[in-house]
XYZ file of C-alpha atoms in Angstrom:
704
model
C 0.358 -14.483 -13.115
C -0.221 -17.291 -10.524
C 2.653 -19.019 -8.674
C 2.837 -22.663 -10.012
C 2.452 -24.096 -6.574
C -1.085 -22.254 -6.149
C -2.421 -23.636 -9.604
C -4.741 -26.242 -9.530
C -3.652 -28.468 -12.860
C -6.596 -30.126 -14.434
C -7.046 -31.895 -17.728
C -5.437 -30.393 -20.945
C -6.869 -31.248 -24.526
C -4.347 -31.837 -27.586
C -5.351 -28.173 -28.540
C -3.898 -26.394 -25.493
C -0.806 -24.364 -26.306
C 1.991 -24.536 -23.911
C 4.923 -22.131 -23.611
C 8.132 -21.503 -21.604
C 10.073 -18.223 -21.009
C 12.857 -17.498 -18.552
C 14.220 -14.101 -17.319
C 18.118 -13.762 -16.501
C 20.220 -11.818 -14.818
C 24.104 -11.455 -15.552
C 26.800 -10.637 -12.734
C 30.591 -10.576 -12.633
C 32.938 -11.528 -10.187
C 36.089 -10.136 -9.368
C 39.065 -12.378 -10.024
C 41.145 -10.914 -7.118
C 38.570 -10.049 -4.423
C 35.600 -12.462 -5.158
C 33.321 -9.587 -5.198
C 30.234 -10.304 -7.221
C 28.606 -7.166 -9.144
C 26.091 -6.131 -11.555
C 26.985 -4.609 -14.783
C 28.843 -1.271 -14.390
C 29.041 0.875 -17.302
C 32.111 2.581 -15.535
C 34.029 -0.563 -15.925
C 35.832 -0.838 -19.218
C 35.203 -3.816 -21.681
C 39.137 -4.411 -21.149
C 38.690 -4.440 -17.407
C 35.842 -6.884 -17.791
C 37.771 -9.238 -19.973
C 40.977 -9.247 -18.066
C 39.716 -8.856 -14.260
C 36.382 -10.636 -13.892
C 34.602 -13.920 -14.468
C 31.108 -13.820 -15.916
C 28.299 -15.442 -14.834
C 24.399 -15.313 -14.904
C 21.343 -16.697 -12.973
C 17.475 -17.401 -13.867
C 15.544 -15.415 -11.337
C 11.996 -16.333 -12.895
C 10.579 -18.616 -15.107
C 6.934 -18.759 -16.743
C 4.912 -21.519 -17.905
C 2.106 -20.724 -20.287
C -0.855 -23.087 -20.456
C -3.107 -21.245 -23.098
C -3.365 -17.615 -21.471
C -2.733 -18.840 -18.066
C 0.653 -17.839 -16.995
C 2.352 -19.663 -14.054
C 5.542 -18.726 -12.612
C 8.260 -19.951 -10.420
C 11.359 -18.265 -9.099
C 13.744 -21.149 -8.622
C 15.011 -22.926 -11.555
C 15.277 -26.238 -9.644
C 11.458 -26.239 -9.247
C 10.865 -26.330 -12.964
C 11.266 -29.978 -13.689
C 8.368 -30.605 -10.702
C 5.985 -27.933 -12.619
C 6.557 -29.756 -15.938
C 6.003 -33.108 -14.802
C 2.694 -31.732 -13.427
C 1.859 -30.009 -16.982
C 2.913 -33.636 -18.495
C 0.862 -35.569 -16.245
C -2.357 -33.498 -17.049
C -1.661 -33.182 -20.910
C -3.424 -35.432 -23.398
C -0.406 -37.430 -25.265
C 3.035 -35.866 -25.028
C 2.786 -31.967 -24.958
C 4.684 -29.659 -27.161
C 6.191 -26.587 -25.369
C 7.260 -23.677 -27.276
C 10.165 -21.408 -26.420
C 10.974 -18.090 -28.345
C 14.616 -17.970 -29.342
C 15.186 -21.359 -27.684
C 19.092 -21.347 -28.162
C 19.083 -18.703 -25.394
C 16.974 -20.485 -22.825
C 18.559 -24.093 -23.669
C 21.701 -23.026 -22.143
C 19.945 -22.670 -18.748
C 17.620 -25.438 -19.055
C 20.550 -27.972 -19.488
C 20.886 -27.497 -15.588
C 17.709 -28.956 -14.541
C 16.570 -31.232 -17.425
C 17.667 -34.253 -18.942
C 18.008 -33.120 -22.520
C 17.688 -35.744 -25.286
C 16.709 -35.988 -29.190
C 18.246 -32.412 -30.080
C 17.547 -31.525 -33.426
C 19.952 -28.543 -34.657
C 21.682 -27.470 -37.997
C 24.489 -25.707 -35.930
C 25.782 -25.853 -32.637
C 23.888 -24.326 -29.928
C 21.157 -23.541 -32.061
C 18.353 -26.199 -31.185
C 15.333 -26.172 -33.264
C 13.592 -28.543 -31.359
C 14.588 -31.094 -28.492
C 12.970 -33.603 -25.842
C 13.335 -33.440 -22.213
C 11.116 -34.984 -19.387
C 8.843 -36.532 -21.937
C 8.109 -33.351 -23.483
C 9.076 -31.944 -26.781
C 10.336 -28.212 -26.710
C 10.352 -26.434 -29.938
C 11.764 -22.638 -30.955
C 9.133 -20.402 -32.134
C 11.853 -17.998 -33.287
C 12.761 -20.575 -36.003
C 9.044 -20.464 -36.926
C 8.360 -17.104 -37.237
C 12.017 -15.318 -37.633
C 10.873 -12.366 -35.668
C 11.485 -10.887 -32.429
C 8.652 -11.177 -29.811
C 8.071 -7.508 -30.380
C 7.928 -7.703 -34.093
C 5.588 -10.678 -34.047
C 3.207 -8.704 -31.829
C 3.227 -5.554 -34.057
C 3.575 -6.891 -37.682
C 0.731 -9.436 -36.890
C -1.532 -6.980 -34.756
C -1.634 -9.495 -31.812
C -3.768 -8.749 -29.040
C -1.018 -8.485 -26.586
C 2.397 -6.443 -27.064
C 5.720 -6.903 -25.527
C 6.051 -4.605 -22.513
C 9.184 -2.714 -23.615
C 11.214 -0.545 -20.931
C 9.489 -2.254 -17.811
C 12.594 -4.374 -17.016
C 16.104 -2.925 -16.577
C 18.452 -5.819 -17.883
C 21.469 -4.150 -16.008
C 20.258 -4.694 -12.653
C 21.324 -7.831 -10.783
C 18.515 -10.100 -9.697
C 18.138 -13.489 -8.257
C 15.357 -15.548 -7.338
C 15.108 -13.837 -3.745
C 14.751 -10.316 -5.502
C 11.182 -8.859 -5.055
C 9.574 -8.093 -8.474
C 6.982 -4.945 -8.924
C 3.870 -5.399 -10.687
C 5.126 -4.036 -13.607
C 8.208 -6.436 -13.737
C 5.740 -9.493 -13.483
C 3.659 -7.832 -16.250
C 6.952 -7.853 -18.552
C 7.396 -11.437 -17.967
C 3.619 -12.762 -18.130
C 3.176 -10.632 -21.524
C 6.248 -12.594 -23.190
C 4.334 -15.470 -22.669
C 0.828 -13.950 -23.745
C 2.337 -12.739 -27.176
C 3.834 -16.130 -27.899
C 0.234 -17.810 -26.911
C -1.604 -15.013 -29.400
C 0.689 -15.672 -32.043
C 0.765 -19.696 -32.011
C -3.022 -19.582 -31.794
C -3.158 -18.395 -35.372
C -0.765 -21.085 -36.488
C -3.149 -23.708 -34.167
C -6.121 -22.447 -36.065
C -4.495 -22.842 -39.549
C -2.767 -26.492 -38.901
C -5.560 -27.739 -36.316
C -2.898 -29.765 -34.384
C 0.176 -28.588 -32.467
C 2.451 -31.481 -34.206
C 1.314 -30.422 -37.405
C 2.856 -26.927 -37.448
C 6.100 -26.871 -39.176
C 9.337 -26.390 -37.343
C 10.408 -23.239 -39.532
C 9.198 -20.518 -41.800
C 10.874 -22.254 -44.723
C 9.254 -25.474 -43.708
C 5.666 -23.676 -43.604
C 6.183 -22.982 -47.450
C 7.759 -26.302 -48.108
C 4.342 -27.971 -46.661
C 2.178 -25.763 -49.119
C 4.336 -26.273 -52.134
C 4.687 -30.037 -51.546
C 0.809 -29.988 -51.482
C 0.768 -28.584 -54.927
C 2.673 -31.666 -56.429
C 1.267 -34.290 -53.989
C 0.276 -37.398 -55.766
C 2.148 -35.994 -59.147
C 4.227 -39.123 -59.311
C 5.675 -38.521 -62.905
C 6.871 -34.776 -61.791
C 8.240 -36.393 -58.463
C 10.160 -38.889 -60.389
C 11.400 -35.913 -62.880
C 12.614 -33.868 -59.888
C 14.274 -36.975 -58.375
C 16.200 -37.406 -61.383
C 17.409 -33.792 -61.077
C 19.091 -34.595 -57.606
C 22.545 -34.973 -57.498
C 23.394 -38.759 -57.277
C 27.119 -38.715 -56.224
C 29.304 -36.845 -53.672
C 31.008 -35.080 -56.762
C 27.847 -33.959 -58.226
C 26.879 -32.561 -54.913
C 30.099 -31.008 -54.234
C 30.175 -29.109 -57.997
C 26.619 -27.616 -56.986
C 27.613 -26.237 -53.628
C 31.079 -24.814 -55.377
C 28.998 -22.666 -58.209
C 26.508 -21.521 -55.363
C 27.024 -17.850 -54.398
C 24.578 -15.571 -52.550
C 23.578 -12.022 -53.050
C 26.130 -9.438 -54.003
C 26.588 -6.575 -51.383
C 29.521 -4.059 -51.830
C 30.454 -0.261 -51.974
C 32.474 1.080 -54.928
C 36.079 1.291 -53.902
C 36.642 4.807 -55.516
C 33.346 6.415 -53.389
C 33.973 4.342 -49.953
C 34.381 7.028 -47.043
C 32.923 10.027 -49.272
C 29.924 12.062 -48.717
C 27.825 12.150 -51.658
C 24.990 14.691 -52.242
C 21.798 13.990 -54.141
C 22.302 10.206 -54.127
C 19.661 8.355 -56.088
C 18.204 4.842 -55.001
C 16.934 2.264 -57.523
C 15.221 -1.142 -55.864
C 14.224 -4.204 -57.862
C 10.753 -5.219 -56.776
C 10.570 -8.706 -55.255
C 13.951 -9.696 -56.912
C 14.292 -13.327 -56.456
C 10.541 -14.241 -56.943
C 10.780 -12.319 -60.447
C 13.939 -14.320 -61.182
C 12.116 -17.653 -60.303
C 9.303 -16.564 -62.788
C 11.147 -14.988 -65.679
C 14.272 -17.070 -66.317
C 14.727 -20.616 -67.111
C 16.367 -23.213 -64.801
C 18.344 -26.756 -65.131
C 15.701 -29.110 -66.037
C 17.744 -32.035 -66.970
C 20.771 -33.959 -65.391
C 24.156 -32.306 -65.592
C 26.520 -33.895 -67.892
C 29.982 -33.150 -69.129
C 30.227 -31.387 -72.451
C 32.906 -29.656 -74.474
C 35.570 -27.355 -72.721
C 35.634 -24.854 -75.648
C 33.594 -22.046 -74.057
C 32.947 -20.394 -77.473
C 30.206 -23.075 -77.945
C 28.071 -22.237 -74.832
C 24.418 -21.534 -75.393
C 23.478 -20.033 -72.175
C 19.605 -19.252 -73.507
C 19.324 -22.989 -73.841
C 21.674 -24.435 -71.161
C 22.785 -24.186 -67.564
C 26.487 -24.530 -67.185
C 28.833 -25.333 -64.345
C 32.521 -24.384 -65.315
C 35.668 -25.070 -63.476
C 38.534 -22.771 -64.817
C 41.636 -21.051 -64.115
C 42.258 -17.444 -65.189
C 45.772 -16.056 -65.506
C 46.941 -12.435 -65.045
C 43.398 -11.362 -64.123
C 42.671 -7.551 -63.636
C 39.462 -5.711 -63.261
C 38.660 -3.102 -65.548
C 35.376 -1.465 -64.166
C 34.940 0.850 -61.068
C 33.250 -1.946 -59.226
C 34.897 -5.450 -58.680
C 32.825 -8.762 -58.711
C 34.923 -12.045 -57.931
C 34.999 -12.736 -54.354
C 38.038 -14.199 -52.770
C 36.364 -16.763 -50.559
C 34.473 -18.181 -53.655
C 37.986 -18.987 -55.339
C 39.331 -22.388 -54.887
C 42.928 -20.735 -55.226
C 44.281 -17.447 -55.614
C 47.929 -16.472 -56.330
C 49.620 -12.865 -55.637
C 46.087 -11.071 -55.448
C 45.018 -7.587 -54.594
C 41.626 -7.306 -52.946
C 38.795 -4.886 -52.630
C 36.993 -5.849 -49.342
C 37.404 -9.377 -50.119
C 36.715 -8.818 -53.941
C 39.492 -9.465 -56.578
C 41.042 -6.379 -58.109
C 44.040 -8.317 -59.682
C 45.849 -11.640 -59.343
C 48.403 -13.620 -61.089
C 46.087 -16.590 -61.214
C 42.665 -17.507 -59.777
C 40.964 -21.083 -59.976
C 37.302 -20.890 -59.597
C 33.856 -22.701 -59.966
C 31.146 -20.418 -61.714
C 27.835 -20.670 -63.818
C 27.383 -19.258 -67.260
C 25.860 -15.924 -65.584
C 29.023 -15.455 -63.611
C 31.409 -16.173 -66.732
C 29.565 -13.523 -68.622
C 29.820 -10.976 -65.845
C 33.501 -11.889 -65.293
C 34.168 -11.448 -69.054
C 32.752 -8.044 -69.001
C 34.261 -6.640 -65.848
C 37.845 -8.218 -66.027
C 40.910 -8.555 -68.539
C 42.907 -11.730 -68.432
C 45.209 -14.042 -70.615
C 43.254 -15.764 -73.416
C 41.826 -18.894 -71.908
C 43.329 -21.785 -73.370
C 40.374 -24.249 -73.349
C 42.607 -27.502 -72.699
C 44.886 -25.959 -70.290
C 42.450 -23.490 -68.196
C 39.160 -25.074 -68.456
C 39.184 -28.121 -65.834
C 35.442 -29.319 -66.457
C 32.151 -28.061 -67.981
C 28.961 -29.533 -67.339
C 25.576 -28.584 -68.718
C 21.802 -29.002 -68.191
C 18.989 -28.054 -70.478
C 17.087 -25.071 -69.340
C 13.419 -24.701 -68.803
C 10.998 -22.587 -66.739
C 9.706 -23.704 -63.254
C 6.849 -25.680 -62.925
C 3.463 -23.909 -63.862
C 2.050 -24.817 -60.372
C 4.674 -23.184 -58.618
C 4.661 -20.046 -60.943
C 1.049 -19.731 -60.314
C 1.694 -20.150 -56.428
C 4.205 -17.067 -56.482
C 1.605 -14.717 -58.443
C -0.704 -15.530 -55.951
C 1.310 -14.565 -53.076
C 2.665 -11.430 -54.692
C -1.016 -10.290 -55.582
C -1.896 -10.827 -51.989
C 1.302 -8.951 -50.756
C 0.668 -5.860 -52.925
C -3.054 -5.855 -52.816
C -4.336 -6.660 -49.288
C -1.807 -4.398 -47.474
C -3.656 -2.162 -45.219
C -7.081 -3.945 -45.263
C -7.647 -5.198 -41.737
C -10.009 -8.188 -42.358
C -7.365 -9.466 -44.729
C -4.446 -8.635 -42.446
C -3.500 -12.137 -41.631
C -3.301 -13.339 -45.243
C -1.167 -10.336 -46.436
C 1.448 -10.929 -43.659
C 1.240 -14.750 -44.548
C 1.764 -13.922 -47.925
C 4.632 -11.658 -47.420
C 6.591 -14.121 -45.398
C 5.810 -16.753 -47.721
C 7.054 -14.830 -51.038
C 10.312 -13.866 -48.999
C 10.816 -17.472 -47.942
C 10.595 -18.961 -51.377
C 14.119 -18.573 -52.458
C 15.261 -19.907 -48.963
C 13.036 -23.017 -49.771
C 14.785 -23.518 -53.061
C 18.198 -23.186 -51.927
C 18.021 -24.943 -48.825
C 21.144 -27.727 -48.470
C 20.039 -31.028 -48.990
C 22.942 -32.579 -47.140
C 23.365 -30.538 -43.941
C 26.315 -31.556 -41.694
C 25.626 -33.374 -38.474
C 25.224 -31.653 -35.382
C 24.988 -33.936 -32.322
C 23.850 -33.257 -28.351
C 24.913 -35.797 -25.917
C 25.300 -35.875 -22.188
C 25.271 -32.381 -22.148
C 28.169 -31.934 -24.724
C 27.883 -30.182 -28.122
C 29.407 -32.710 -30.738
C 31.251 -34.928 -28.298
C 33.917 -36.743 -30.429
C 33.497 -40.265 -29.347
C 29.371 -39.816 -29.633
C 29.892 -38.708 -32.998
C 32.020 -41.612 -33.944
C 29.712 -43.801 -32.413
C 26.667 -42.626 -34.389
C 28.827 -42.911 -37.615
C 29.641 -46.446 -36.791
C 28.774 -48.998 -39.362
C 27.497 -52.518 -38.532
C 30.961 -54.082 -38.968
C 32.528 -51.332 -36.644
C 33.923 -49.177 -39.286
C 33.708 -45.578 -38.910
C 31.960 -43.888 -41.725
C 33.910 -40.837 -43.505
C 31.992 -37.726 -44.315
C 31.788 -38.725 -47.919
C 30.167 -41.781 -46.901
C 27.731 -40.367 -44.998
C 27.121 -37.750 -47.721
C 26.541 -40.542 -50.331
C 24.014 -42.491 -48.016
C 22.013 -39.035 -48.033
C 22.144 -38.640 -51.741
C 20.953 -42.639 -52.269
C 18.300 -41.755 -49.822
C 17.093 -38.934 -51.882
C 16.915 -41.345 -55.044
C 14.891 -44.076 -52.892
C 12.197 -41.758 -51.304
C 11.235 -39.949 -54.779
C 8.109 -38.702 -52.767
C 10.098 -36.410 -51.121
C 11.511 -34.419 -53.893
C 9.442 -31.664 -55.299
C 12.369 -29.049 -55.732
C 15.692 -29.280 -57.239
C 18.769 -27.440 -55.014
C 20.108 -26.170 -58.500
C 17.358 -23.965 -58.753
C 18.251 -22.026 -55.975
C 21.941 -21.695 -57.447
C 20.495 -20.198 -60.446
C 18.152 -17.586 -58.921
C 20.926 -15.827 -57.310
C 23.078 -15.862 -60.240
C 20.532 -14.573 -62.433
C 20.042 -11.768 -59.971
C 23.701 -11.011 -59.761
C 24.024 -10.678 -63.342
C 21.201 -8.327 -63.810
C 22.518 -6.224 -60.758
C 26.177 -6.123 -61.994
C 24.655 -4.807 -65.511
C 23.070 -2.007 -63.693
C 26.190 -1.213 -61.511
C 28.394 -1.273 -64.551
C 26.238 1.029 -66.616
C 26.389 3.622 -63.607
C 30.132 3.230 -63.663
C 31.954 5.674 -61.352
C 28.802 7.148 -60.291
C 27.660 4.035 -58.531
C 28.386 4.257 -54.684
C 26.900 1.310 -53.096
C 24.784 -1.805 -53.952
C 22.744 -4.643 -51.892
C 21.355 -7.523 -53.778
C 18.727 -5.825 -55.553
C 19.104 -2.114 -55.210
C 21.600 0.442 -56.500
C 22.630 3.711 -55.319
C 24.366 6.262 -57.304
C 24.935 10.032 -58.069
C 23.945 11.986 -61.384
C 20.744 9.582 -61.127
C 19.079 11.535 -63.942
C 21.458 9.998 -66.432
C 20.492 6.784 -65.519
C 16.550 6.904 -65.273
C 15.977 5.834 -69.095
C 18.384 2.990 -68.343
C 16.442 1.774 -65.645
C 13.046 2.448 -67.570
C 14.355 0.112 -70.503
C 15.463 -2.572 -68.120
C 11.982 -2.568 -66.966
C 10.695 -3.144 -70.295
C 13.124 -6.062 -70.731
C 11.519 -7.488 -67.506
C 8.209 -7.309 -68.984
C 9.196 -8.845 -72.189
C 10.713 -11.844 -70.438
C 7.814 -12.367 -68.139
C 5.421 -11.989 -71.161
C 7.350 -14.863 -72.707
C 6.929 -17.135 -69.733
C 3.190 -16.320 -69.609
C 2.924 -16.918 -73.138
C 4.695 -20.341 -72.794
C 2.190 -21.245 -69.750
C -0.817 -19.471 -71.296
C -0.950 -17.208 -67.940
C -2.508 -13.908 -67.786
C 0.217 -11.401 -68.198
C -1.671 -8.815 -66.030
C -1.196 -11.252 -62.949
C 2.637 -10.167 -62.911
C 1.511 -6.475 -62.193
C -1.447 -6.487 -59.745
C -2.854 -2.934 -58.446
C -1.228 -1.313 -55.443
C -3.364 -0.759 -52.145
C -3.226 3.111 -52.699
C -6.632 3.171 -54.204
C -5.274 5.090 -57.409
C -5.329 1.785 -59.291
C -1.501 2.069 -59.933
C 0.056 -1.177 -60.747
C 3.166 -2.758 -59.127
C 4.995 -4.718 -61.813
C 7.189 -7.749 -60.707
C 10.801 -7.233 -61.199
C 10.666 -3.392 -62.133
C 13.339 -0.940 -60.869
C 11.295 0.985 -58.613
C 12.673 4.554 -58.250
C 13.059 4.864 -54.301
C 14.035 8.725 -54.167
C 16.746 10.773 -53.453
C 19.181 11.022 -50.525
C 20.126 14.462 -49.532
C 23.853 13.116 -48.596
C 24.871 9.571 -48.606
C 28.110 7.550 -47.301
C 28.950 4.031 -47.099
C 32.266 2.507 -45.532
C 31.419 -0.945 -47.463
C 29.076 -3.776 -47.158
C 26.240 -3.502 -44.825
C 27.730 -0.130 -43.421
C 26.049 3.135 -44.596
C 24.335 6.242 -43.424
C 22.242 8.985 -45.174
C 20.457 12.323 -44.559
C 17.013 12.640 -45.422
C 15.303 10.532 -48.041
C 13.184 12.548 -50.394
C 10.242 11.163 -52.350
C 10.690 11.515 -56.206
C 8.528 14.538 -55.911
C 10.878 16.028 -53.381
C 8.881 15.653 -50.322
C 10.508 13.944 -47.464
C 8.391 11.723 -45.109
C 8.746 11.912 -41.435
C 10.095 8.627 -41.140
C 12.701 9.357 -43.567
C 13.766 12.856 -42.409
C 17.090 13.359 -40.527
C 20.034 11.047 -40.379
C 19.612 7.228 -40.614
C 22.234 4.599 -39.825
C 22.360 1.117 -41.415
C 25.531 -1.056 -39.784
C 25.242 -4.680 -39.375
C 25.007 -5.381 -35.805
C 23.738 -2.181 -34.711
C 20.124 -1.422 -34.222
C 18.831 1.143 -36.508
C 17.009 3.326 -34.257
C 19.775 3.642 -31.942
C 22.574 3.975 -34.441
C 20.613 6.843 -36.043
C 20.206 8.808 -32.704
C 23.974 8.361 -31.834
C 25.324 9.799 -35.466
C 24.812 13.768 -34.931
C 26.281 14.510 -38.363
C 26.940 12.631 -41.413
C 30.719 13.809 -41.318
C 31.111 11.478 -38.185
C 30.338 8.224 -40.149
C 33.934 7.329 -40.669
C 36.615 4.801 -39.558
C 37.094 4.934 -35.740
C 33.515 6.542 -34.840
C 32.281 4.612 -31.915
C 28.676 3.569 -31.186
C 29.183 3.532 -27.572
C 27.912 0.247 -25.578
C 25.606 2.090 -23.416
C 23.499 3.686 -26.054
C 23.877 1.522 -29.319
C 22.037 -1.325 -28.127
C 24.557 -4.161 -29.032
C 24.799 -7.143 -26.835
C 27.858 -9.523 -26.113
C 26.683 -12.799 -25.514
C 29.251 -15.178 -23.646
C 28.172 -19.016 -23.433
C 29.494 -20.532 -20.140
C 29.583 -24.442 -19.659
C 31.252 -24.023 -16.444
C 30.257 -21.302 -14.287
C 31.654 -21.422 -10.272
C 28.685 -22.893 -8.700
C 30.031 -21.610 -5.259
C 29.121 -18.042 -6.235
C 26.951 -16.142 -3.442
C 25.291 -13.043 -4.864
C 25.160 -10.039 -2.710
C 21.321 -10.525 -1.597
C 22.842 -14.124 -0.077
C 21.637 -16.174 -2.931
C 23.988 -19.214 -3.977
C 24.295 -19.884 -7.415
C 23.883 -23.623 -8.072
C 24.216 -24.050 -11.844
C 27.043 -23.928 -14.200
C 25.494 -23.614 -17.479
C 24.653 -19.934 -18.519
C 24.911 -17.122 -20.775
C 26.398 -13.769 -19.707
C 25.158 -10.860 -21.416
C 26.655 -7.156 -21.388
C 26.584 -4.002 -23.496
C 29.018 -3.915 -26.244
C 30.341 -1.263 -28.609
C 30.855 -1.044 -32.120
C 33.538 0.802 -34.001
C 33.354 1.745 -37.618
C 36.125 0.594 -39.914
C 37.411 -0.454 -43.035
C 38.635 -4.092 -44.027
C 42.399 -4.150 -43.951
C 42.470 -4.956 -47.761
C 40.076 -2.168 -48.706
C 42.045 0.429 -46.721
C 45.293 -0.471 -48.616
C 43.301 -0.084 -51.812
C 41.990 3.062 -51.176
C 45.437 4.405 -50.272
C 46.845 2.966 -53.411
C 44.139 4.794 -55.418
C 44.611 7.937 -53.838
C 48.353 7.650 -54.489
C 47.866 6.375 -58.159
C 44.619 8.133 -59.164
C 43.296 5.387 -61.042
C 42.468 1.799 -61.667
C 45.052 -0.753 -60.429
């Protein structure tokens, strides 16, 4: 690395890749004595919260100009270095920051930031400062630097373990060669990764902001110039705020839950079934809303779910689950009266009001008892749209991605194409269900969403402050005017998840009390031998659906089942329930909380990576969590993944650090915007409603 004052800045072309990174040290100020200390594991979390002010300081920053890495120690010097960079660049330079939402908080201290583009507060995707555009490379890759380097086989790797983040450093702290190497390689990983994007898009400005944006760019090209198609898709877009709100109301995501009868119990020989590329399969095999939604009869007996997609607003009275698993989410309901819940799912209620698709209606009819629906009293409204397969061009592109993902794995010279195909096919669903009317997020004068500024931005020419409803309508009107931007319909994303939930819940209900846990496209159950035939027959049904689609579009069915890369000619059929294997022992405490011991292959063998205890808990790194759990019996309410070992971090955003703080080495902190970071523990628990439910089940020995 070169100190920025020792570097002779020279002409840089439009193909130069610029990157930026910071390294930060957290400190804590004793409220009583004013003593400043580094993170101390002997101090309890409660003590930190009650008796210390948090703070943080940038002690080194790095700028990458291609593979040349410059550094400076004082954050106040960064604007001067950036100005030199800007003055030697061709045009306005674009500088990439990995996880810009973190560095942004510190850059606020020294840069005049404008034109921030963000979808949520404190999460900028791009912004401008000092006549430079800054972009977030994490939003582009959705990978950590370590994963980016490994998964894309980059020349440089993140230098893990060379920098202890618990040590208090300042710009005055001498850094070793290894520590400087750690800083340098973070920049070099970004450079190597971005080189591939520049090679593909030729100009930095043409690189999309996000991973989903990459896919959108490709798919948009599929329909470029096809005005007939673009006009048709424009006709599918909601034209009024009410139409848009109805679509939003019926949307629900993936289904993840633990069977309340089996939560907290260790089960032996638990089988695992996973659906192959579930969402891409749904996009190919099922039909989607292809006409404007119009009001239709409220008598649900006349529904034709094979021909039409339905949005249904209705009320259920005296509803009660009749299966071991529950389905209706409390958060998805408009109203719930006197309900009992299973980790947020409805077990029973005097009344619920809900907006659902025809797929949800069928599932609820199978899983719940309720008073007969009075179609005049209980059904508020029903809207329908004629169904048809997704466009042929889109289907062929998905098949191409699936083939690349399946056949190119392990082939070095095709590795980049394999990685990109895997990323793209995973992003296809996200592209379809991207909200077409995201709320405004504003940053002005160092403040997120300042009320006066928001009102000013929403002021009409006559001085009238526009309501959210008016702003929404303006967005919808723009969609109608700019027809060339409409190549996908939001409702397709709504029905992708609806179809996936329908198939998943059928499998879960077939397993009944033997089902232990499910997550979007997987089912884990005991007595798995009884269900092998069921899943095999389901695979035949999946194939038949794909054959119908292929017949409709005159597509070779074999494209839906490319050969795997194992050299044995084995095929990987899209949408099949893949028999993952058998857990020797398995336990769950609910959604995204489970642990197992030894995952055996179907032939009974255990790969080294699947040997021993493995833990999946949202927010706890898998590797550290698995090391901390010594035996499966410990995976229960109250178990603590201790903060010094589990790898979780508590981030505290600070918009008012005391600038008068002097660190132990004499360095005076000058800036007020920072993020303090310290180790954080995680305690296993059950949701309060699930805990009550389990207690009642133990007392009553049966369904509620």
